[in-house]
Short mmCIF file of C-alpha atoms in Angstrom, two decimals:
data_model
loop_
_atom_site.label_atom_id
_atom_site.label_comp_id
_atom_site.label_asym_id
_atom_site.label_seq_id
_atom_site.Cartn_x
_atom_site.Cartn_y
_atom_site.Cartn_z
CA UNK A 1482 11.21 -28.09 7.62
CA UNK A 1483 10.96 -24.48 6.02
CA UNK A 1484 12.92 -21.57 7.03
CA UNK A 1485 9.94 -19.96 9.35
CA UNK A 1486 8.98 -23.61 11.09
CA UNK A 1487 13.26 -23.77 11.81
CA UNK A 1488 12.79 -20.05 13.24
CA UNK A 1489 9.61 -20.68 15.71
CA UNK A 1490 11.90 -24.28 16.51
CA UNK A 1491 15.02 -22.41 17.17
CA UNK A 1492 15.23 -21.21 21.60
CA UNK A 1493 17.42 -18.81 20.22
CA UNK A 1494 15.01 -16.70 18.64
CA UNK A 1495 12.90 -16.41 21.23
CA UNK A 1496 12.77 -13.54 23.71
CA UNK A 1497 11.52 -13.29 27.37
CA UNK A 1498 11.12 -9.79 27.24
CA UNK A 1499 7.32 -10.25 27.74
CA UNK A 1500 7.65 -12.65 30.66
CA UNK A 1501 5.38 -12.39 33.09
CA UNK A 1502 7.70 -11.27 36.64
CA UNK A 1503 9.60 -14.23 38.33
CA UNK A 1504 8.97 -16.46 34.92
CA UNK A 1505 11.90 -18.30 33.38
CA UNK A 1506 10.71 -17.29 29.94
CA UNK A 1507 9.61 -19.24 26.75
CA UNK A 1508 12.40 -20.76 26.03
CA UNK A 1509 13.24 -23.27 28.89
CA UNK A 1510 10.47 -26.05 28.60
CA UNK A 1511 9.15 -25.41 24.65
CA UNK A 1512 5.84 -24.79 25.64
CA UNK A 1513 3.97 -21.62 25.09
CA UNK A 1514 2.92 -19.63 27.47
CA UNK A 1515 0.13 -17.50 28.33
CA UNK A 1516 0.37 -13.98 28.33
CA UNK A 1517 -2.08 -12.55 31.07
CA UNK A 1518 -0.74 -9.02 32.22
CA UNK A 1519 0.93 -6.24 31.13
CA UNK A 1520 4.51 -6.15 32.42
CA UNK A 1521 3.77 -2.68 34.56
CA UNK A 1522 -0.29 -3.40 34.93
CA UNK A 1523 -3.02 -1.73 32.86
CA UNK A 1524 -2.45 1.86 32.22
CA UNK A 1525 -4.81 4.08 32.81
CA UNK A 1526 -6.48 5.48 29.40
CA UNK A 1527 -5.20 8.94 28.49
CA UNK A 1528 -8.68 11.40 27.90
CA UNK A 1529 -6.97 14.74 28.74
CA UNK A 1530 -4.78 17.37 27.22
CA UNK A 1531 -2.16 17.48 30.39
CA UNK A 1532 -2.27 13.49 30.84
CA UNK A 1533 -1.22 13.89 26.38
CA UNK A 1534 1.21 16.22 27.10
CA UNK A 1535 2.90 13.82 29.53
CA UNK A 1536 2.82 10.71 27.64
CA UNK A 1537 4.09 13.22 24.41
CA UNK A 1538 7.25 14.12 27.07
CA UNK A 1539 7.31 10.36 28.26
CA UNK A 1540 7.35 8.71 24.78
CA UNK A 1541 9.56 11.68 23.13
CA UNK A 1542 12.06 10.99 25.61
CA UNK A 1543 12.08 7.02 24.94
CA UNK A 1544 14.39 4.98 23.32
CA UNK A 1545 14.24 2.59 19.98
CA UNK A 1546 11.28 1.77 18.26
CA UNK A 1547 8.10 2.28 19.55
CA UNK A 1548 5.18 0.13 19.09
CA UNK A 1549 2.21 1.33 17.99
CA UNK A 1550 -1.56 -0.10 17.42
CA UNK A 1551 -5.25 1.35 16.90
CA UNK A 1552 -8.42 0.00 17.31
CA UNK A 1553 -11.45 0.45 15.32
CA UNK A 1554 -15.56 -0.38 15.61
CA UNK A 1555 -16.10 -1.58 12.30
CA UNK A 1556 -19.22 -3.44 11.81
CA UNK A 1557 -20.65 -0.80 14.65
CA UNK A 1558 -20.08 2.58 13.41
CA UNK A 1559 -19.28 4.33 10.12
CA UNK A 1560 -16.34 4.63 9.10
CA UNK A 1561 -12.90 3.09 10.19
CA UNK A 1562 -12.16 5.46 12.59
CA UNK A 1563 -9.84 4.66 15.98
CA UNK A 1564 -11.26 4.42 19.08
CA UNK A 1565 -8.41 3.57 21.26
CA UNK A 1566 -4.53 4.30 20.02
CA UNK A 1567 -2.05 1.87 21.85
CA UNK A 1568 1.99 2.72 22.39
CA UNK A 1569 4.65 0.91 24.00
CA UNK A 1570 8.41 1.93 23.68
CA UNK A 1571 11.62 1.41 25.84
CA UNK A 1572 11.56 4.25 28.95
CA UNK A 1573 7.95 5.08 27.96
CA UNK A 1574 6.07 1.82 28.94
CA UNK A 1575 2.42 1.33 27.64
CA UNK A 1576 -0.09 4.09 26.95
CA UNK A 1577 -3.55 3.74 25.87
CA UNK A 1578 -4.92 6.78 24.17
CA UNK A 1579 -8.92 7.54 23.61
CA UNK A 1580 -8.72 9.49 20.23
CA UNK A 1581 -12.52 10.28 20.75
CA UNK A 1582 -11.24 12.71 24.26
CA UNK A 1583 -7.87 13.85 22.17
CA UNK A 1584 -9.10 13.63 18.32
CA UNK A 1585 -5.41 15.50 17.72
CA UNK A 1586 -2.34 13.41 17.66
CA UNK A 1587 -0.31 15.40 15.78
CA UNK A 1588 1.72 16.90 18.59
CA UNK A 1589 2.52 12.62 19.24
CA UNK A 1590 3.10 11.66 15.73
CA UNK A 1591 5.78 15.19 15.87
CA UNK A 1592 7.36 14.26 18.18
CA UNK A 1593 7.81 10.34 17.39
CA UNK A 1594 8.94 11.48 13.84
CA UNK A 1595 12.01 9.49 12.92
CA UNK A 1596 11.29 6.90 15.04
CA UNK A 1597 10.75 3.45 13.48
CA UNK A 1598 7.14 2.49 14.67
CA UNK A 1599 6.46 -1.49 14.76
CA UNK A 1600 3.06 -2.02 13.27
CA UNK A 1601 1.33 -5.81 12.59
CA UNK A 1602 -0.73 -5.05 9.38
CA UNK A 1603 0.35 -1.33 9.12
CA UNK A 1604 -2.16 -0.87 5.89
CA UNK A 1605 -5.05 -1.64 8.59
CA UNK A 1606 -3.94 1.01 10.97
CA UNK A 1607 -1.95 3.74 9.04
CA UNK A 1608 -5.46 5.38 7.55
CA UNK A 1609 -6.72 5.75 10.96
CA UNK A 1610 -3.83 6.80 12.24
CA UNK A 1611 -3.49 9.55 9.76
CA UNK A 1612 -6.97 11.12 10.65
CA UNK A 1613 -6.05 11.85 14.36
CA UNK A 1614 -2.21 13.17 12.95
CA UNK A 1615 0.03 10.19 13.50
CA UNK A 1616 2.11 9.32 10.55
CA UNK A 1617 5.13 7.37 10.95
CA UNK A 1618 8.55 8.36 8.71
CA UNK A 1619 9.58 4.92 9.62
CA UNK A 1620 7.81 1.60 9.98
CA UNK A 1621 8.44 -2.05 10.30
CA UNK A 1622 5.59 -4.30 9.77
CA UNK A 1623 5.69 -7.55 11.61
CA UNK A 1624 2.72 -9.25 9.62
CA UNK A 1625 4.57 -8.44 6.45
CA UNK A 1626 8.07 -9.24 7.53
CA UNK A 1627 6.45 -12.79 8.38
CA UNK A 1628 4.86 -13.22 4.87
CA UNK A 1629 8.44 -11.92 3.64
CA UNK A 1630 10.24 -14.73 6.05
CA UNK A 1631 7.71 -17.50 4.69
CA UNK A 1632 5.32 -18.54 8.01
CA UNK A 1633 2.35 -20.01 6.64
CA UNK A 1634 0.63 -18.26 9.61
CA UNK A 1635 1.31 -14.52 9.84
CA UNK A 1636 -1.70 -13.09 12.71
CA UNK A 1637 -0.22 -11.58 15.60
CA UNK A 1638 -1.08 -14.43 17.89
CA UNK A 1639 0.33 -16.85 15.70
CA UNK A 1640 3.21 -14.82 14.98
CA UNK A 1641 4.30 -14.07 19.06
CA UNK A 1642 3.45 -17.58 20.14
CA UNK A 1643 5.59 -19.27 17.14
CA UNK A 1644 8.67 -17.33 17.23
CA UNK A 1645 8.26 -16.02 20.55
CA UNK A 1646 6.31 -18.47 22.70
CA UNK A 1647 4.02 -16.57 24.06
CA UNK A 1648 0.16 -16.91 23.72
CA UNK A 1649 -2.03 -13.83 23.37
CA UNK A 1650 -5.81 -13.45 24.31
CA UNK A 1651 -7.59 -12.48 21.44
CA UNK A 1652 -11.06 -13.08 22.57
CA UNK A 1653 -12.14 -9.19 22.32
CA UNK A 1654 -10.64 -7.85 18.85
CA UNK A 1655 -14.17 -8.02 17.13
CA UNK A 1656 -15.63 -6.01 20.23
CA UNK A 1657 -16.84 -2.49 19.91
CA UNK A 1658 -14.33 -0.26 21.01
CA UNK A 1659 -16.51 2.97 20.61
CA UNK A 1660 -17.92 1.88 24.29
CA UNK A 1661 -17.24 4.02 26.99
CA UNK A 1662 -15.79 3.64 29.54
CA UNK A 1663 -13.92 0.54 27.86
CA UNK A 1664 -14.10 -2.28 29.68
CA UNK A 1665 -10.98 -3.63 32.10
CA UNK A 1666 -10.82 -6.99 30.09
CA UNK A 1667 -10.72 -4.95 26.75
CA UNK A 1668 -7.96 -2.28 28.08
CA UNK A 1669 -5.99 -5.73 28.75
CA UNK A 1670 -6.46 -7.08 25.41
CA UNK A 1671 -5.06 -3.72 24.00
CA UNK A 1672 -2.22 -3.70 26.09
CA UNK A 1673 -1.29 -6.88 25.57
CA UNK A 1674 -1.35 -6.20 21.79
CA UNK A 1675 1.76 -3.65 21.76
CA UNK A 1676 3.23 -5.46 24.41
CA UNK A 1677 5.34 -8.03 22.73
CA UNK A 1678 5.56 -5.97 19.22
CA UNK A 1679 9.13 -4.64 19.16
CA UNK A 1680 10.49 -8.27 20.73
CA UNK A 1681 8.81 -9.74 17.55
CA UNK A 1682 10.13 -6.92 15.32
CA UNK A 1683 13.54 -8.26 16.43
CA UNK A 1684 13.15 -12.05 15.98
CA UNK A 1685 11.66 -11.16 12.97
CA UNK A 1686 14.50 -8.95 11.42
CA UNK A 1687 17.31 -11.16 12.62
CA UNK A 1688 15.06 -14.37 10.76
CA UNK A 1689 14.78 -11.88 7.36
CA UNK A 1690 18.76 -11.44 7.66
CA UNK A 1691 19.23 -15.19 8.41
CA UNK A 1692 17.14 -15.33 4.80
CA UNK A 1693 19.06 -12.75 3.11
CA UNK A 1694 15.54 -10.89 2.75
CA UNK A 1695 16.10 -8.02 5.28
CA UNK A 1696 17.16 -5.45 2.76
CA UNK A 1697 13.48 -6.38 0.54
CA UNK A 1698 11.89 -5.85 3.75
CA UNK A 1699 12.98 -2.61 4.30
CA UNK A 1700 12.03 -1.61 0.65
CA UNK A 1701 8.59 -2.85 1.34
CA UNK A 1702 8.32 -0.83 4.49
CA UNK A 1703 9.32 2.60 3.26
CA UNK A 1704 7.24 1.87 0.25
CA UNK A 1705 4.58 1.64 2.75
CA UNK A 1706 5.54 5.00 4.60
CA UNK A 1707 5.66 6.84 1.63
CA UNK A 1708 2.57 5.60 0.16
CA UNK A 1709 -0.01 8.50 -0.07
CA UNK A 1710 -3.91 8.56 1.16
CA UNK A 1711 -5.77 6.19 -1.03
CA UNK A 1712 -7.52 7.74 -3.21
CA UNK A 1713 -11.29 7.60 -2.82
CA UNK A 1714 -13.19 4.57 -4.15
CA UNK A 1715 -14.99 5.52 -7.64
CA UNK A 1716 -18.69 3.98 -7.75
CA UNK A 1717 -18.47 2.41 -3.95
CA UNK A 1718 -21.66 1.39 -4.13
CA UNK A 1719 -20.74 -1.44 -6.97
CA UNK A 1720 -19.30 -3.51 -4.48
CA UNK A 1721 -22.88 -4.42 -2.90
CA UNK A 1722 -22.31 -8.00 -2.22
CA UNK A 1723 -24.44 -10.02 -4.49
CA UNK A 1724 -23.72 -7.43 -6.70
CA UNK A 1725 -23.35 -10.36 -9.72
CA UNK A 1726 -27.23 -11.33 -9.53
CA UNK A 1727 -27.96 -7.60 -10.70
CA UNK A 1728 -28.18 -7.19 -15.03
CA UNK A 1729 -30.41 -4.22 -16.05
CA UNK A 1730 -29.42 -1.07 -15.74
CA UNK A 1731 -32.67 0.71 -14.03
CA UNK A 1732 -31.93 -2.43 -11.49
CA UNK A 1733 -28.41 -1.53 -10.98
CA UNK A 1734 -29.60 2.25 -10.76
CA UNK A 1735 -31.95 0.89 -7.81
CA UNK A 1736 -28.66 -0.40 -6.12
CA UNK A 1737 -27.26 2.79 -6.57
CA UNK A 1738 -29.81 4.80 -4.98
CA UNK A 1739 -30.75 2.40 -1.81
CA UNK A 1740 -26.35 2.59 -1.45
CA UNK A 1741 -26.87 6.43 -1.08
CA UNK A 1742 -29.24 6.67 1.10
CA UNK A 1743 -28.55 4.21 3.63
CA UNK A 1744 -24.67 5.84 3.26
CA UNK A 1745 -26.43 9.15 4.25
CA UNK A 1746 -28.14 7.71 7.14
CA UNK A 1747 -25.38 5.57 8.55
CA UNK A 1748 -22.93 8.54 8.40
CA UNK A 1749 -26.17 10.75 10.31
CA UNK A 1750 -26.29 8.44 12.77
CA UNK A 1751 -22.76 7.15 12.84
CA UNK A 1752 -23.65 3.03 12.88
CA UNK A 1753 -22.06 0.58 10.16
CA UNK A 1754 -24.53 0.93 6.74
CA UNK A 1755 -25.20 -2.85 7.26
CA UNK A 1756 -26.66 -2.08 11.00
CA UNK A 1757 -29.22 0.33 8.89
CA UNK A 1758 -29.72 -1.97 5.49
CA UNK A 1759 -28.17 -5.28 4.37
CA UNK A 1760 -26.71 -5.56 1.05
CA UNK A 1761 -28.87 -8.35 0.84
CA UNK A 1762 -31.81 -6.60 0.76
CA UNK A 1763 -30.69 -3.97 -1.06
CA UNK A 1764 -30.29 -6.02 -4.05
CA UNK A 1765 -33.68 -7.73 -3.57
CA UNK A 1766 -35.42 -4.63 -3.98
CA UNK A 1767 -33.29 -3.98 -7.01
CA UNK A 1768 -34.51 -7.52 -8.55
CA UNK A 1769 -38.28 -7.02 -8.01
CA UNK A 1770 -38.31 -3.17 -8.28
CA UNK A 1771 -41.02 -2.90 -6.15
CA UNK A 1772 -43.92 -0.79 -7.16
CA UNK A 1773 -44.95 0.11 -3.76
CA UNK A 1774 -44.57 -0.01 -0.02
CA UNK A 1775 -46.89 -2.72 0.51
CA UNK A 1776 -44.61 -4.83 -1.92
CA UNK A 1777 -41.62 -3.46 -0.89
CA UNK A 1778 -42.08 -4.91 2.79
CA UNK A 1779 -42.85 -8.31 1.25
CA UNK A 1780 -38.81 -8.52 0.16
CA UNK A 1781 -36.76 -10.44 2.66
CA UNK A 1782 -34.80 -7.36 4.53
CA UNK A 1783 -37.83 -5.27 4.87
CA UNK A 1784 -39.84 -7.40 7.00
CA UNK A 1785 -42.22 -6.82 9.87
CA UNK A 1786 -39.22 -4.66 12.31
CA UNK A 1787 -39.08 -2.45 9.52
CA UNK A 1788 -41.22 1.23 10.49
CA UNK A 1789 -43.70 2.60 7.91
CA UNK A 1790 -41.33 5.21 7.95
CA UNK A 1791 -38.58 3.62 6.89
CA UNK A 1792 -40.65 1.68 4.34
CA UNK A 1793 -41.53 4.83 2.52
CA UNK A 1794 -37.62 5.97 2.73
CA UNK A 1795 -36.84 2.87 1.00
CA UNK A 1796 -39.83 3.00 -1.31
CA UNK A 1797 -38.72 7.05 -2.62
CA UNK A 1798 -35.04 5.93 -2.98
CA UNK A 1799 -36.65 3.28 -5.39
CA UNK A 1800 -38.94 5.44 -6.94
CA UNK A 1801 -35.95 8.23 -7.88
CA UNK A 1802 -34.05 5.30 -9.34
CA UNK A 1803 -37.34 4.21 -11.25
CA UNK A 1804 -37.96 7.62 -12.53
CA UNK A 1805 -34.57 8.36 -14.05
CA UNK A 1806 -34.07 8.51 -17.73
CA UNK A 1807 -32.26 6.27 -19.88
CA UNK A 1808 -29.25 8.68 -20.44
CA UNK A 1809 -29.00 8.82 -16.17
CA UNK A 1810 -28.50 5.07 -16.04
CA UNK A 1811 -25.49 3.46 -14.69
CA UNK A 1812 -23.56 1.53 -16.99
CA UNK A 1813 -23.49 -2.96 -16.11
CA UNK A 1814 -19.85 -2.35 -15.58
CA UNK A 1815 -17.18 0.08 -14.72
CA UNK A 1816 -14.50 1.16 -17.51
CA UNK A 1817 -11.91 -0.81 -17.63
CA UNK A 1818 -8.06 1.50 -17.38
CA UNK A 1819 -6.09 -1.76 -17.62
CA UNK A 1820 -6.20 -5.03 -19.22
CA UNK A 1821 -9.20 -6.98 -19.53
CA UNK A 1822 -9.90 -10.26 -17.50
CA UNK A 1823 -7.80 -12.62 -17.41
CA UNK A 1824 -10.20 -15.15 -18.44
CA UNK A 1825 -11.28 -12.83 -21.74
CA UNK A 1826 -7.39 -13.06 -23.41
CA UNK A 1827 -7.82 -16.06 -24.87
CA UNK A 1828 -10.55 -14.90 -27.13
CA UNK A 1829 -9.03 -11.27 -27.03
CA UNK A 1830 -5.27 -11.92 -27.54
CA UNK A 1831 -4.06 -15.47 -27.45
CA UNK A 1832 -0.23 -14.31 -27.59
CA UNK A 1833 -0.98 -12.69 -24.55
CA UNK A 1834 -2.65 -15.62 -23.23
CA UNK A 1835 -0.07 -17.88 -23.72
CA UNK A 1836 2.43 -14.94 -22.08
CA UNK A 1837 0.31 -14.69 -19.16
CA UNK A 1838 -0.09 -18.57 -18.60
CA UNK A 1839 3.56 -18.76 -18.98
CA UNK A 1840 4.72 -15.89 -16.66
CA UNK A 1841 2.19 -17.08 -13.89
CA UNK A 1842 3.83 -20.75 -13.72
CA UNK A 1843 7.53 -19.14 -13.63
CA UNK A 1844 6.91 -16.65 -11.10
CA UNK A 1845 4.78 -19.15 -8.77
CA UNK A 1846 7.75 -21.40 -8.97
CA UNK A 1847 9.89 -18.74 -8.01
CA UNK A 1848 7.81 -17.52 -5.24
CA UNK A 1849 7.85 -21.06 -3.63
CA UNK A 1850 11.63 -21.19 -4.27
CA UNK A 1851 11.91 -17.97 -2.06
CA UNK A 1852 9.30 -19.05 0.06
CA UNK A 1853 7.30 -16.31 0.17
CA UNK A 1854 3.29 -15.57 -1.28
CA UNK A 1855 3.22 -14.69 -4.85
CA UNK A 1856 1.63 -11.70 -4.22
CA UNK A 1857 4.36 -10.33 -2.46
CA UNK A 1858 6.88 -11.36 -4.97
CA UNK A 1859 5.39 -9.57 -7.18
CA UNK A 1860 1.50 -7.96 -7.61
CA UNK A 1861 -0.66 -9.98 -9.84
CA UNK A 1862 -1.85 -6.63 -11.40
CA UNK A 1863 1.91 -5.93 -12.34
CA UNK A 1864 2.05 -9.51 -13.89
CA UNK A 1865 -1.03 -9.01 -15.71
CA UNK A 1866 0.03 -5.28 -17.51
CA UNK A 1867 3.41 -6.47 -18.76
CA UNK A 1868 1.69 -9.53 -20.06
CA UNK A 1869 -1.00 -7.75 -21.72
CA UNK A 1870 1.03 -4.89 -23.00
CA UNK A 1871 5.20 -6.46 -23.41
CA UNK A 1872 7.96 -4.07 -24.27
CA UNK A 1873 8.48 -3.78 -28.22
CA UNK A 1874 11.55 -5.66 -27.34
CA UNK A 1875 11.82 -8.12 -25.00
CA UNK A 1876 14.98 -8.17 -22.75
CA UNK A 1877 16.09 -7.51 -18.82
CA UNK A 1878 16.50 -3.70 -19.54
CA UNK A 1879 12.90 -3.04 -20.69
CA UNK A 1880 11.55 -5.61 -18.54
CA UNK A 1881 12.89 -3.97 -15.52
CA UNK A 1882 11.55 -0.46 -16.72
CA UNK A 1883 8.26 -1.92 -17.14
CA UNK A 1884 8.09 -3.48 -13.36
CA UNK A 1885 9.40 -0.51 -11.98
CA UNK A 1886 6.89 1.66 -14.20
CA UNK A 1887 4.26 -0.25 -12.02
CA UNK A 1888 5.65 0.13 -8.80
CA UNK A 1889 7.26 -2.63 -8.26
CA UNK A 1890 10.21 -2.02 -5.34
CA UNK A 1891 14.36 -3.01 -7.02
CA UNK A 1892 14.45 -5.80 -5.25
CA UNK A 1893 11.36 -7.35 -6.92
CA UNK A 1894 12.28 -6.39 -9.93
CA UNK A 1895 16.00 -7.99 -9.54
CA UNK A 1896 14.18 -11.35 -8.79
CA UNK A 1897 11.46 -11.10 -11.08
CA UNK A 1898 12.74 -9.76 -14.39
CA UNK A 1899 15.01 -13.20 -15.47
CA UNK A 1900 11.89 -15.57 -15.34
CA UNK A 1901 9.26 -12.78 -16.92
CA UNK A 1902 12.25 -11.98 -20.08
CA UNK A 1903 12.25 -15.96 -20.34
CA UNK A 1904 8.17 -15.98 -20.19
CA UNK A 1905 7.53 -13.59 -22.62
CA UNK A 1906 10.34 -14.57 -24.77
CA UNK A 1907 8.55 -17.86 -24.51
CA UNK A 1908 5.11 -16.69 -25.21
CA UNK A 1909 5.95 -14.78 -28.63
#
């Protein structure tokens, strides 16, 4: 039995904070149970600057960590954008926020600074979050404390009904939550969501001290806190699924200009770029480079439902592309800043082959030693640079600098180090 399946076994771990009234909890017959209501009911949704103001005073005067979710239409509208913020701390209760009636947060996120907020998935939420002013100082992240603590199964319903033993309803987190007025069921769901979030932080952070792993979690989550915007994505529009069928260059220009200009109408009309054009046939048109409309609608993607209109939109973004000259091309690929791919060292460099074969075998067999995903022992990309590119001399003390050079957190770089000096030595 593994450390996480000896957590979700042990009654001790398990809370009955989120007990429905009069109920015994999770913990007296094993089974889990079904979480239908908020403890204090649905809230009511918070669209107005005095009800803010009062769930600013209610939440500011709270006490411990407060738990915090957003919801988003993707797959509906552009962007990733929240459409509903959801809170829960002690003395506070639930409230559900409509960021589209109160777009500014910031007087919230102010006044919850230094408070530890309980996210599940915090990279999901936190760029929302930070458009509408609500930036956390302090965060624990239950999805990564349970890769951390080694469950195989780390969603938030798997996560509350294994170490809690309680079972969420997750039938409406694919809905679109830019509806209005949001539907009871879906103001439910939402609740429900923050409802059990600091009793899992709990479990969760008492399992991670059981493992001696609670002071790498905490690395991992102010890493996470201080982590700046992302920057924006150079060339988005090369990761067009079905991208790898695409060779030429005036082809890949094509790509590039059908990208655009469905990007320009989606944002116009705020609705998900696939709702407008799929990749699909995107990169159709960029295979036959159509010659004109009458062609163009005989590509799967531009069929019948598709206006005369919008046939000759297509058709000019085409055309541009078709028109360019050679020096306006886009190259096949984008540069390359790091090392090449993996599968091009053994032609390339087969020292650093043989290191990166090497250091991938010792570090997988320490990951599964500390029970944990590789990828949060250590990043691949990490692995891959110090393989590529060793220190002149190979021992803990440059190792170390290298790893931390890259990113990597002390406490990574305290486990990792021994079995990468052995790899490299290994692979000289």
């Amino acid at each position: 039995m593994t450390d996480a399946q000896e957590t979700a076994a042990d009654a001790s771990l398990r809370t009955t904070g989120g007990a429905p009234p009069d109920d015994g909890g999770s913990s007296d017959t094993g089974a889990p149970i079904p979480l239908l209501e908020p403890r204090e009911g649905i809230p009511p949704v918070i669209a107005d600057a005095e009800s803010l103001a009062g769930t600013i005073a209610a939440f500011a005067a709270g006490s411990g960590p407060v738990a915090v979710d957003a919801e988003r239409a993707s797959g509906y509208r552009y962007g990733q954008k929240a459409y509903l913020v959801q809170l829960r701390r002690e003395g506070a209760g639930t409230a559900l926020i409509d960021p589209v009636a109160c777009p500014d947060l910031s007087g919230l996120g102010e006044a919850l600074s230094g408070v530890e907020w309980v996210l599940h998935a915090a990279t999901q939420d936190l760029p929302c979050l930070r458009e509408i002013g609500m930036v956390p100082t302090r965060l624990f992240d239950t999805e990564l404390a349970g890769r951390l603590a080694g469950f195989p199964r780390v969603g938030l319903g798997a996560m509350v009904e294994g170490v809690l033993g309680f079972v969420l309803e997750k039938g409406h987190s694919a809905v679109d939550w830019s509806t209005r007025p949001l539907p009871e069921p879906w103001l439910r769901y939402a609740a429900l969501d923050v409802e059990l979030l600091v009793d899992l932080r709990d479990a969760l952070e008492k399992e991670l001290d059981r493992q001696g792993k609670l002071e790498w979690a905490r690395q991992e989550f102010d890493a996470i806190a201080a982590a700046p915007p992302a920057e924006p994505r150079k060339d988005p529009w090369r990761r067009t699924s079905g991208m790898h069928k695409v060779r030429r260059r005036r082809q890949l220009a094509v790509v590039r200009e059908l990208w655009q200009t469905r990007d320009r109408i989606a944002q116009r009309r705020d609705v998900s770029p696939g709702k407008v054009l799929s990749d699909a046939a995107i990169v159709e048109a960029a295979l036959a480079l159509p010659a004109n409309v009458h062609a163009l609608a005989a590509l799967n993607g531009f069929g019948h439902r598709t206006g005369r209109r919008q046939l000759e939109q297509w058709q000019a973004a085409v055309d541009r592309a078709k028109a360019l000259p050679e020096a306006q091309l886009p190259a096949p690929g984008q540069p390359v800043t790091g090392p090449p791919p993996p599968r091009a060292w053994a032609d390339k460099d087969p020292a650093a082959a043989a290191r990166l074969s090497a250091a991938r075998a010792a570090v997988s067999a320490l990951a599964e030693t500390l029970n944990m995903p590789q990828e949060n022992l250590i990043a691949p990309d990490t692995v891959r640079r110090v393989c590529w590119e060793p220190p002149a001399v190979v021992d803990a003390e440059s190792v170390a600098g290298a790893l931390a050079g890259y990113g990597a957190r002390p406490w990574q770089v305290e486990q990792v180090t021994p079995v990468l000096v052995a790899a490299l030595s290994a692979g000289t």
